Short mmCIF file of C-alpha atoms in Angstrom, two decimals:
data_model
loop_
_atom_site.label_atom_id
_atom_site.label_comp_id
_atom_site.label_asym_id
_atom_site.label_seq_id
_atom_site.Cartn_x
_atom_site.Cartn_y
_atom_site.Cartn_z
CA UNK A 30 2.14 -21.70 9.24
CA UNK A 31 4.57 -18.70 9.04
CA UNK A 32 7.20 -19.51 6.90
CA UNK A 33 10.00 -17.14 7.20
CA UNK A 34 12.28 -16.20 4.35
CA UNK A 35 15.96 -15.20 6.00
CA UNK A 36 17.80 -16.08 2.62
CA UNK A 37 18.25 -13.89 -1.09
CA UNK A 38 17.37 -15.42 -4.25
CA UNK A 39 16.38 -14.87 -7.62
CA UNK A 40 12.28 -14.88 -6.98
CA UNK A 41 11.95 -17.16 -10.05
CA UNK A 42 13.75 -20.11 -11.62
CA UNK A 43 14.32 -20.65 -15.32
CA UNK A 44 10.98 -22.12 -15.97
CA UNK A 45 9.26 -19.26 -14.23
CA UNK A 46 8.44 -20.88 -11.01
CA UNK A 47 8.65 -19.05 -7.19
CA UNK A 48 11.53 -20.25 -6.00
CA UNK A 49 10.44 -19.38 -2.32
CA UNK A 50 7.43 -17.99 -0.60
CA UNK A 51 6.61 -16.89 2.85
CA UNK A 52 7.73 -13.91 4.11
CA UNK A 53 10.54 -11.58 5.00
CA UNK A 54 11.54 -8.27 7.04
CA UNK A 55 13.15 -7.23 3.86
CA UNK A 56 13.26 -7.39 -0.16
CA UNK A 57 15.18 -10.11 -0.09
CA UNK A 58 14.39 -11.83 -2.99
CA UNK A 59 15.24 -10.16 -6.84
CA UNK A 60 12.11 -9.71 -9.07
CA UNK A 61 13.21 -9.88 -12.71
CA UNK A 62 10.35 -8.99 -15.28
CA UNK A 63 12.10 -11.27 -17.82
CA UNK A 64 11.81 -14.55 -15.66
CA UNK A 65 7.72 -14.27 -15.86
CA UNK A 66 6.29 -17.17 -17.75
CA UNK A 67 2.78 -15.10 -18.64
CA UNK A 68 1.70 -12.24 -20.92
CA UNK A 69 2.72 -8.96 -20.51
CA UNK A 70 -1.48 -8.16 -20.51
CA UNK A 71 -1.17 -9.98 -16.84
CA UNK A 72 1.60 -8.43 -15.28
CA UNK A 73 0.76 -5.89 -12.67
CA UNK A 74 3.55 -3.33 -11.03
CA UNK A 75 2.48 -0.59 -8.81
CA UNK A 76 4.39 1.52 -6.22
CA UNK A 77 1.28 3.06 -4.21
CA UNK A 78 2.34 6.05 -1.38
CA UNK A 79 -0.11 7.29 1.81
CA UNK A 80 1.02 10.04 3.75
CA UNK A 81 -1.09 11.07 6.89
CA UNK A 82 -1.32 13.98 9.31
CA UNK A 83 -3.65 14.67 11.64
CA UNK A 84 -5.69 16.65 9.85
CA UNK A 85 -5.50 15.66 5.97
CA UNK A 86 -3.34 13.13 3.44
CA UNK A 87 -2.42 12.45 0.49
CA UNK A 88 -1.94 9.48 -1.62
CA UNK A 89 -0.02 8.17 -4.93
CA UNK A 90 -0.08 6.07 -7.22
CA UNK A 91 2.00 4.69 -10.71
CA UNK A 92 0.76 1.50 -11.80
CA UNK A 93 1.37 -0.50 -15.10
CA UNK A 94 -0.97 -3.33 -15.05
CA UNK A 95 -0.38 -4.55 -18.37
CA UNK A 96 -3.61 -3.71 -20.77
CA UNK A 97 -3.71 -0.01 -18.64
CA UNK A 98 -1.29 2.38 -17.22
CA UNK A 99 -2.06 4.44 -14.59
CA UNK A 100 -1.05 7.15 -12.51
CA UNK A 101 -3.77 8.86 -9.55
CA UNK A 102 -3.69 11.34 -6.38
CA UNK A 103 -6.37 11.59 -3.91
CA UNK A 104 -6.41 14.15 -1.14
CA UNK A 105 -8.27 13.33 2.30
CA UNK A 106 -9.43 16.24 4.47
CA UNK A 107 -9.91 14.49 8.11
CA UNK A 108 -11.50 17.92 9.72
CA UNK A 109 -14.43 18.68 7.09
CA UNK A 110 -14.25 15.47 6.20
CA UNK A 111 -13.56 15.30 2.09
CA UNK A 112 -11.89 13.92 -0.18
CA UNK A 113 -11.23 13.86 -4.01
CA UNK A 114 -9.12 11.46 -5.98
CA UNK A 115 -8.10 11.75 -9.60
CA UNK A 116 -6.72 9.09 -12.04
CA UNK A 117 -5.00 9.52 -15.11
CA UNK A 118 -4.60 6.68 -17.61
CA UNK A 119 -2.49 5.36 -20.64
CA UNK A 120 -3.50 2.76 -23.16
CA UNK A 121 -1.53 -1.11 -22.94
CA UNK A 122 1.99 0.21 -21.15
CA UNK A 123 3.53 -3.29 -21.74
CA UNK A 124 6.44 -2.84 -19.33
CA UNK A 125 7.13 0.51 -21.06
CA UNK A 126 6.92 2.34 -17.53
CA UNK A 127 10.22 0.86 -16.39
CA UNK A 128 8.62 -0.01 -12.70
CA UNK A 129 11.98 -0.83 -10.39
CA UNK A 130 12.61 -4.08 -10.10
CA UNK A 131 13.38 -3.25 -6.47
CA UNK A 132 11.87 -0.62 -4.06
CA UNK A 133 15.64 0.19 -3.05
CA UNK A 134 16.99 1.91 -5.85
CA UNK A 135 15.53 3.82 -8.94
CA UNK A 136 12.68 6.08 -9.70
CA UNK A 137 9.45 5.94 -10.92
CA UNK A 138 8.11 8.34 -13.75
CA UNK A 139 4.73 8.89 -15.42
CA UNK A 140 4.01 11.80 -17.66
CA UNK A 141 1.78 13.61 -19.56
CA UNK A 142 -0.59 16.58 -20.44
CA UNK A 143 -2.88 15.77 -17.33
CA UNK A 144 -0.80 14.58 -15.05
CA UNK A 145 3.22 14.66 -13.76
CA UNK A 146 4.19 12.11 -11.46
CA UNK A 147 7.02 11.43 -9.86
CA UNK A 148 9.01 9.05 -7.16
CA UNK A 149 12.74 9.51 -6.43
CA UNK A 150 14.65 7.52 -4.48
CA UNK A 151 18.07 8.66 -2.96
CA UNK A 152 19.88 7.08 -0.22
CA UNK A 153 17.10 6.67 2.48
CA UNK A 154 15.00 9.51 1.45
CA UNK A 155 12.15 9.24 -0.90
CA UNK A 156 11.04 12.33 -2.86
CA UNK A 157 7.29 12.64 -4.00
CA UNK A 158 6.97 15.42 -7.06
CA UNK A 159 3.32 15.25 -8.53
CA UNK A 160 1.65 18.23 -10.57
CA UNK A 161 -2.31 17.36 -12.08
CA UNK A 162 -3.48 20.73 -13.45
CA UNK A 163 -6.54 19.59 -13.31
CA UNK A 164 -7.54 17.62 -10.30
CA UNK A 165 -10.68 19.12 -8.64
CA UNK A 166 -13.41 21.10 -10.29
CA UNK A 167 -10.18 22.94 -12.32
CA UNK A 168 -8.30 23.17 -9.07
CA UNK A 169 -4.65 21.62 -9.79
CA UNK A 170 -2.85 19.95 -7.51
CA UNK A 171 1.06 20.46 -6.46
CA UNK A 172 3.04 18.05 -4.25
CA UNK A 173 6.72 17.98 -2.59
CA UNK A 174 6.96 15.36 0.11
CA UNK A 175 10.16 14.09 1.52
CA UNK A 176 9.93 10.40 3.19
CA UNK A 177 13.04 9.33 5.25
CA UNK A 178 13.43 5.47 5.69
CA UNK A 179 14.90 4.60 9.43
CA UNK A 180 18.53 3.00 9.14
CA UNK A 181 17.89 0.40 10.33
CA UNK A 182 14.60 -0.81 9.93
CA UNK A 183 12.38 -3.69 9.27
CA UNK A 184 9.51 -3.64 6.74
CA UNK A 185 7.29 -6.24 5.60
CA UNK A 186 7.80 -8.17 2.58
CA UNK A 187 5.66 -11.45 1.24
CA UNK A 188 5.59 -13.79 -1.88
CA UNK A 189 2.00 -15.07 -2.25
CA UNK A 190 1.34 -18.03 -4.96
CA UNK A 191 -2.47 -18.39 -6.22
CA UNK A 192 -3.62 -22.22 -5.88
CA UNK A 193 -4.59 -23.28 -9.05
CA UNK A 194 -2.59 -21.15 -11.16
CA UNK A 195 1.01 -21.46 -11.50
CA UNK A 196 1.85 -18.54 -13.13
CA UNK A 197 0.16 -16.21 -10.67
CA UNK A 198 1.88 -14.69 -8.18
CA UNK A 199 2.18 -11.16 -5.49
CA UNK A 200 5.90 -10.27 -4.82
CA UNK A 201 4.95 -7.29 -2.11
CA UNK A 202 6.57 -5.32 0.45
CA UNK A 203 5.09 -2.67 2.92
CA UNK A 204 7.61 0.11 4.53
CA UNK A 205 5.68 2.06 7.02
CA UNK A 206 6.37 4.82 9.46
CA UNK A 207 8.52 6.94 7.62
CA UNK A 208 8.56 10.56 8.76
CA UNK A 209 7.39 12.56 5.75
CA UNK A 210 7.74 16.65 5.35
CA UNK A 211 6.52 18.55 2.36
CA UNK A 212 3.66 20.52 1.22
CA UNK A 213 1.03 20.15 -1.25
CA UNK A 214 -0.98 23.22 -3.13
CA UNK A 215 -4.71 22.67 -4.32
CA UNK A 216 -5.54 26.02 -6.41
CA UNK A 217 -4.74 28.22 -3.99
CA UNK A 218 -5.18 26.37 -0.55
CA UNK A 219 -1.63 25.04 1.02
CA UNK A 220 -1.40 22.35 3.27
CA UNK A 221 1.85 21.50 4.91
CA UNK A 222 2.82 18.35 6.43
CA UNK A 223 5.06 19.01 9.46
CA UNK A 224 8.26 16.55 10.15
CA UNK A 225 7.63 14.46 13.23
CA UNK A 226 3.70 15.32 12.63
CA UNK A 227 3.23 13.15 8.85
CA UNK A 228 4.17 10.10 8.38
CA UNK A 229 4.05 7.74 5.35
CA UNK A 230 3.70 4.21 4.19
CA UNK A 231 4.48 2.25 0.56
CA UNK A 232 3.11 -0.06 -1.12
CA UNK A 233 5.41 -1.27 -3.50
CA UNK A 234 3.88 -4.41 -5.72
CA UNK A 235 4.82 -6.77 -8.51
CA UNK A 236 2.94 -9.90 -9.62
CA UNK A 237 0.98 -11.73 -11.91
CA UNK A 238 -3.01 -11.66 -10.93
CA UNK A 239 -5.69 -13.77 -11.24
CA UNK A 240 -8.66 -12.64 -12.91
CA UNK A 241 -11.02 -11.75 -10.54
CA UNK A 242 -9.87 -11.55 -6.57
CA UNK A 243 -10.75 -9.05 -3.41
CA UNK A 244 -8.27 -8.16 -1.00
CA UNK A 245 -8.48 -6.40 2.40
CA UNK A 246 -5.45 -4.07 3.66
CA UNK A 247 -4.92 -2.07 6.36
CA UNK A 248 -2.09 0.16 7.15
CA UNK A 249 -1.19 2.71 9.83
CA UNK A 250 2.30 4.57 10.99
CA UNK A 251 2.89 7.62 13.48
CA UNK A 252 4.45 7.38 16.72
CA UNK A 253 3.10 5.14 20.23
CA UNK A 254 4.59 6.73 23.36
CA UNK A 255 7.32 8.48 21.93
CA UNK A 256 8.38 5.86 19.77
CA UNK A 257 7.62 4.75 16.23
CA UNK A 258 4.56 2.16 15.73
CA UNK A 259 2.69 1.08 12.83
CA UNK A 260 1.39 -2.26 11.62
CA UNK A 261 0.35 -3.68 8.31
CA UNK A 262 -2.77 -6.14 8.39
CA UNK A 263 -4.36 -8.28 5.38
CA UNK A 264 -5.55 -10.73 3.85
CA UNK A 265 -8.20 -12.28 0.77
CA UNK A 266 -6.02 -12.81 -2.10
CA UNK A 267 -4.09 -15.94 -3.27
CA UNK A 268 -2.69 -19.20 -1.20
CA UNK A 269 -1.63 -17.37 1.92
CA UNK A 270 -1.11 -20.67 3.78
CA UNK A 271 2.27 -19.89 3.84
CA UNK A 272 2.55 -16.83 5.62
CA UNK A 273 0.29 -13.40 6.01
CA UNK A 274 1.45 -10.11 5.57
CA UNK A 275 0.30 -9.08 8.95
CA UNK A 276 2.86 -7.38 11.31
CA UNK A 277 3.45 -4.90 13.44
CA UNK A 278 6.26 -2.11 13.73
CA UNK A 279 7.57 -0.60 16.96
CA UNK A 280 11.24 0.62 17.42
CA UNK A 281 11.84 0.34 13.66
CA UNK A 282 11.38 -3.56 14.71
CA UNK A 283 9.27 -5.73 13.00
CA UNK A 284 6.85 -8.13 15.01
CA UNK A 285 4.75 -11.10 13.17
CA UNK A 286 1.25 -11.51 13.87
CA UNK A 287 -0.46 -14.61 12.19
CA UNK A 288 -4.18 -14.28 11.15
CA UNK A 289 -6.21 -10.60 11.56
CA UNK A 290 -9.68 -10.81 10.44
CA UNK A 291 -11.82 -7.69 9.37
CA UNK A 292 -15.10 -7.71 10.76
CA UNK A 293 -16.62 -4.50 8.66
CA UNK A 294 -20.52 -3.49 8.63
CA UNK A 295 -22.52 -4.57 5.94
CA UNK A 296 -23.25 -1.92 3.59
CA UNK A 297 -22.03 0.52 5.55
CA UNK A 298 -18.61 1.23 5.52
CA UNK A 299 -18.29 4.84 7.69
CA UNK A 300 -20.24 2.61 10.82
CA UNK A 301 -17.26 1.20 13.55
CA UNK A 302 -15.66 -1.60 12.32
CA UNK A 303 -13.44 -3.67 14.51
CA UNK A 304 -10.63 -6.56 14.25
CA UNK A 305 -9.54 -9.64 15.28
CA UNK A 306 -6.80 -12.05 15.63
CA UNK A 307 -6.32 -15.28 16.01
CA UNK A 308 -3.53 -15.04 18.48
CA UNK A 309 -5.14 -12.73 20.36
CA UNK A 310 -2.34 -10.04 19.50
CA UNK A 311 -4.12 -7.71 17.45
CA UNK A 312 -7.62 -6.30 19.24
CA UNK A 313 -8.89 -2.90 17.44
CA UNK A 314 -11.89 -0.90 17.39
CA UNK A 315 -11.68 1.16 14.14
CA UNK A 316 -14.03 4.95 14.07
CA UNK A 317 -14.34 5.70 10.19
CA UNK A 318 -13.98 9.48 8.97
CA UNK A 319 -13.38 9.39 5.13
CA UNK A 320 -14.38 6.56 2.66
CA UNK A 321 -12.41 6.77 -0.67
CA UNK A 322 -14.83 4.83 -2.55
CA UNK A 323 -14.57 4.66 -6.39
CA UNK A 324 -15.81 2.11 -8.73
CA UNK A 325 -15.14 0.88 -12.63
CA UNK A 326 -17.17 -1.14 -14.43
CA UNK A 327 -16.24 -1.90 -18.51
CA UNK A 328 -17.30 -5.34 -20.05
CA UNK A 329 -13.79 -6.99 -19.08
CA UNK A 330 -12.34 -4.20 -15.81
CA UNK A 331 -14.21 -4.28 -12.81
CA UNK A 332 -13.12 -2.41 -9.92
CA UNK A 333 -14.92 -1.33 -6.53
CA UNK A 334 -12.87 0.29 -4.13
CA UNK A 335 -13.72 1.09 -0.21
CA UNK A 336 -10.68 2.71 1.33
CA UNK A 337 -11.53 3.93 4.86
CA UNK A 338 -9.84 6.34 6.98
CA UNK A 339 -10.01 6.98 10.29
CA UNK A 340 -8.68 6.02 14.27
CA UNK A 341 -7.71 2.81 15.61
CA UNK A 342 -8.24 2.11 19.30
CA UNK A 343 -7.17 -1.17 21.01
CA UNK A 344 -3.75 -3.10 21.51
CA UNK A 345 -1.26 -4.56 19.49
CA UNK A 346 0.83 -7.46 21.87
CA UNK A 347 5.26 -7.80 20.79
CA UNK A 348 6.67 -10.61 20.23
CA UNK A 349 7.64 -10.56 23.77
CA UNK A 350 4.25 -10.17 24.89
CA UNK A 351 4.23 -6.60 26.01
CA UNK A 352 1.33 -5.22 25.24
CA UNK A 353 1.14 -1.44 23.76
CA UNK A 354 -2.52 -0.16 24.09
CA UNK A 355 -3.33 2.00 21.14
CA UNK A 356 -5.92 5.38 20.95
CA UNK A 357 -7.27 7.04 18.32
CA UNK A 358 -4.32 6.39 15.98
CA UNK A 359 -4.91 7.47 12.23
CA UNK A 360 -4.51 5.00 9.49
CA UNK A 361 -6.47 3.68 7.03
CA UNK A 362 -8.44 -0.10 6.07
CA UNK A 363 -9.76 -1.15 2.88
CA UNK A 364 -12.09 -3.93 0.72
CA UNK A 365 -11.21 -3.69 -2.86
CA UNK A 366 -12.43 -6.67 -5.25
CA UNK A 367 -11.18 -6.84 -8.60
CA UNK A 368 -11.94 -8.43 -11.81
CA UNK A 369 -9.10 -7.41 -13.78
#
């Protein structure tokens, strides 16, 4: 079942129940911190940012997941390959980060001695500021990206309950394709990203988690024919019966898929994966250049992360039923189990 949600509403009632899930082209529904019926220690807010080129990215990330703050940058060099990711944290931020309640208006800020981040939102550009003086073997890293959102344009959005647990929840929405221009500086190296060349995605995320989960995401935006084209497939975590978060983008124009399963080597994340759907509208062989893999593991936080870059080749079918046939398109897919 896909159950569409084409209405706004407060995303809890008074007693701290969903009043609607399913999902949505838009953030339709209003996420209000206060309305949560469940410790602070289990709230989780994150807005996460990927920006790709052809030939490197960069990612971003502010999260206050209740017990830990955090705030991370990774760079991915597609031509050598490499890549480096470094993560700053914060004892027990308790809502003290001020995460948006909305991915439309407000910024997000985390600073201190090791790292500066910042995310700006004006109008329908998105600013990316970040500074880490010391991100890679005393390198630091510098970044200035502009993102411009499409007006008009569809994203995906999705509120997932967790069967069993009634005060769990993920409120999340995915905008992808944005054209993205900037530059970032590591020591003394520059990389640029080029407008109409870089384009970026965000994952913007509230919820209350259960303890131990694994979720699998993939995401990819750039332009099919002349024309912008990304999707946004996953799946693993919580009572998805619902709806799914998988979708794809052409046009600016959102197009629901139903089930997309990820059929990944075992043990061996860089060998071809490929994907599947269950409507037969999403078909993809997947060539792996860069794994981000990191892992945490501390008596209660357990964290191993396999985020996979690399091209797509394949096709993704409209609504309509026209077929676009994908090659080599750059995006990314990832397994990441939690116990957190």
């Amino acid at each position: 079942m896909q159950r569409e949600i084409t209405k706004a509403s407060d995303l809890h009632d008074d007693t701290g129940r969903l009043m609607q899930v399913g999902w949505a082209k838009d953030l339709l529904l209003r996420y209000d911190r206060r309305r949560i019926k469940a410790s602070g220690l289990r709230i989780k807010e994150w807005d996460y940012y990927c920006v790709l080129s052809d030939s490197f990215g960069v990612a971003f990330t502010v999260a206050d997941i209740g017990f830990m703050g955090t705030a991370s940058a990774s760079y991915l060099d597609f031509d050598r390959p490499y890549n480096v990711t470094k993560t700053v944290t914060t004892a027990f931020p308790l809502g003290r980060f001020n995460m948006p309640p909305t991915s439309t208006d407000g910024d997000v800020v985390f600073e201190n001695k090791a790292a500066k981040v910042r995310f700006e939102k004006d109008g329908q550009r998105r600013v990316i500021d970040a500074d880490f003086p010391n991100f890679d073997h005393g390198r630091s890293l510098i970044a200035h990206i502009e993102l411009t959102q499409p007006d008009p344009s569809d994203s995906m959005a999705i509120v997932t309950p967790f069967a069993g647990a009634p005060r769990a929840f993920y409120y999340n929405q995915k905008i992808n394709c944005m054209p993205a221009q900037g530059r970032i500086t590591i020591g003394s190296e520059e990389r640029v990203f080029e407008a109409r060349k870089a384009f970026g995605v965000l994952d913007w995320g509230r919820g209350v988690w259960t303890y131990s989960n694994t979720w699998y995401w993939g995401s990819a935006s750039g332009v099919l024919d002349g024309e912008p084209f990304g999707f946004n497939i996953g799946y693993g975590f919580g009572d998805t019966s619902a709806a799914s978060e998988n979708m794809i983008f052409y046009k600016n124009k959102a197009h629901k898929l139903d089930q997309v399963e990820f059929l990944i080597p075992h043990d061996d994340y860089l060998a071809p994966w490929t994907f599947t759907s269950n409507d037969h509208r999403f078909e993809m062989d997947f060539l792996p250049i860069v794994d981000r893999f990191a892992s945490t593991n501390a008596v209660f936080i357990e964290s191993t992360q396999h985020q996979v870059f690399g091209r797509f080749t394949g096709k993704a079918v409209l609504d309509d039923g026209a077929v676009l046939q994908v090659a080599d398109f750059l995006g990314f897919a990832e397994k990441v189990r939690n116990r957190w």
